[in-house]
Amino acid sequence: MLWGCLPAYLAGVGLLVYTRMNGLEIKGAKSWIDLGPFNLQTSQVALVGGILLLAVVLSQFRRLHPLLKILICGALVCVPLVMILVQPDLGSVIIWVPMVAAMLFVGGIPRRYLLALILLGLALLPLVINFGLKDHQRSRLTTFLDPDYDPLGISWNINRSLEAIGSGGWTGKGFKASDTLNEMGMLGKDIAHNDFIFAVLGEQHGFLGGLVVLGGFALLLLICLYIAFSAADLLGTLLATGFTTVVFAHVFQNVGMTIALTPITGVPLPFISYGGTFLVVMLFGMGIIQSVAVHRDTPARAPAPEDRLSTR
């Protein structure tokens, strides 16, 4: 398993290096490779490689001291994260944080070490905001705290999103109704189908339509968690946990930013937002989780008693 995951991780890092040198720049972020018929978002490929390798390290080197495991995982994570941050693609970086935290927790890292990491992250947060973010990214934080800041500029999208969702009422205005902000071009033709797709759903299908979407995601979350903690071994649990966390970190961030609960970061909504690379990665993650479910009675290796996390 290690020799299968390591090439995936190295391929992701290699693609990030190539993107830095020869990538396609869109909206100020050099995050894509032009492959002719489509553009490849390399940060998504690196995310898959990171999950696979972290799962192997945490499951196969369980006897290492927790601090050493944290240092190894930290080194493996920092390489792609720094390269993604300089693109800059803050949204993709944010998704890594809960994914790594969840995998470390499930991987057996003691809580005191996790608490220390959280406190360290909070202590470094002001430095990251002041010195690691660009001006337009800091402006998004200002908009999050004060939606009335620059209403015709940086706050335009979030205010129109709130207006669209609020105007949908209980049942919405109808699919592609002519009086929706989306059809009138007020939501932005380049973001309505991606970052603010939930606002479009809320306006066209109302509160009930949004509730159906969120209910579907909630059901999927329960199924994924059941699969993760009924896996045959720790490796399966970690793989399912990693991909589940990625999917629902996207859901939380995307829905949150459309209703002003989280800052705008350009994170898409799984299985609904437009985006080829992102959709392929989400489906790949679901395939891995399904594989864990199918092989729940056939561990990758003979597990020690403490390895088996089955709830059956």
mmCIF file with all atom_site columns, C-alpha atoms in Angstrom, residues 15-16 18-20 22-26 29-35 38-43 87:
data_model
loop_
_atom_site.group_PDB
_atom_site.id
_atom_site.type_symbol
_atom_site.label_atom_id
_atom_site.label_alt_id
_atom_site.label_comp_id
_atom_site.label_asym_id
_atom_site.label_entity_id
_atom_site.label_seq_id
_atom_site.pdbx_PDB_ins_code
_atom_site.Cartn_x
_atom_site.Cartn_y
_atom_site.Cartn_z
_atom_site.occupancy
_atom_site.B_iso_or_equiv
_atom_site.pdbx_formal_charge
_atom_site.auth_seq_id
_atom_site.auth_comp_id
_atom_site.auth_asym_id
_atom_site.auth_atom_id
_atom_site.pdbx_PDB_model_num
ATOM 1  C CA . LEU A 1 15 ? 2.062   18.759 -10.594 1.00 0.00 ? 15 LEU A CA 1
ATOM 2  C CA . LEU A 1 16 ? 2.089   21.613 -8.081  1.00 0.00 ? 16 LEU A CA 1
ATOM 3  C CA . TYR A 1 18 ? 4.791   22.375 -12.719 1.00 0.00 ? 18 TYR A CA 1
ATOM 4  C CA . THR A 1 19 ? 1.760   24.582 -12.039 1.00 0.00 ? 19 THR A CA 1
ATOM 5  C CA . ARG A 1 20 ? 3.954   27.096 -10.253 1.00 0.00 ? 20 ARG A CA 1
ATOM 6  C CA . ASN A 1 22 ? 3.850   26.899 -16.229 1.00 0.00 ? 22 ASN A CA 1
ATOM 7  C CA . GLY A 1 23 ? 0.339   26.966 -14.782 1.00 0.00 ? 23 GLY A CA 1
ATOM 8  C CA . LEU A 1 24 ? -2.699  28.764 -16.120 1.00 0.00 ? 24 LEU A CA 1
ATOM 9  C CA . GLU A 1 25 ? -3.627  31.861 -14.115 1.00 0.00 ? 25 GLU A CA 1
ATOM 10 C CA . ILE A 1 26 ? -7.340  32.522 -13.572 1.00 0.00 ? 26 ILE A CA 1
ATOM 11 C CA . ALA A 1 29 ? -4.520  32.315 -8.940  1.00 0.00 ? 29 ALA A CA 1
ATOM 12 C CA . LYS A 1 30 ? -2.129  30.083 -10.854 1.00 0.00 ? 30 LYS A CA 1
ATOM 13 C CA . SER A 1 31 ? -3.865  26.828 -9.914  1.00 0.00 ? 31 SER A CA 1
ATOM 14 C CA . TRP A 1 32 ? -4.554  25.061 -13.213 1.00 0.00 ? 32 TRP A CA 1
ATOM 15 C CA . ILE A 1 33 ? -2.747  23.257 -16.005 1.00 0.00 ? 33 ILE A CA 1
ATOM 16 C CA . ASP A 1 34 ? -4.147  23.767 -19.499 1.00 0.00 ? 34 ASP A CA 1
ATOM 17 C CA . LEU A 1 35 ? -4.654  20.320 -21.037 1.00 0.00 ? 35 LEU A CA 1
ATOM 18 C CA . PHE A 1 38 ? -10.079 20.903 -19.978 1.00 0.00 ? 38 PHE A CA 1
ATOM 19 C CA . ASN A 1 39 ? -8.066  22.503 -17.194 1.00 0.00 ? 39 ASN A CA 1
ATOM 20 C CA . LEU A 1 40 ? -6.603  20.371 -14.401 1.00 0.00 ? 40 LEU A CA 1
ATOM 21 C CA . GLN A 1 41 ? -6.705  21.826 -10.879 1.00 0.00 ? 41 GLN A CA 1
ATOM 22 C CA . THR A 1 42 ? -3.540  20.341 -9.426  1.00 0.00 ? 42 THR A CA 1
ATOM 23 C CA . SER A 1 43 ? -4.327  21.129 -5.785  1.00 0.00 ? 43 SER A CA 1
ATOM 24 C CA . GLN A 1 87 ? -0.707  30.018 -5.951  1.00 0.00 ? 87 GLN A CA 1
#
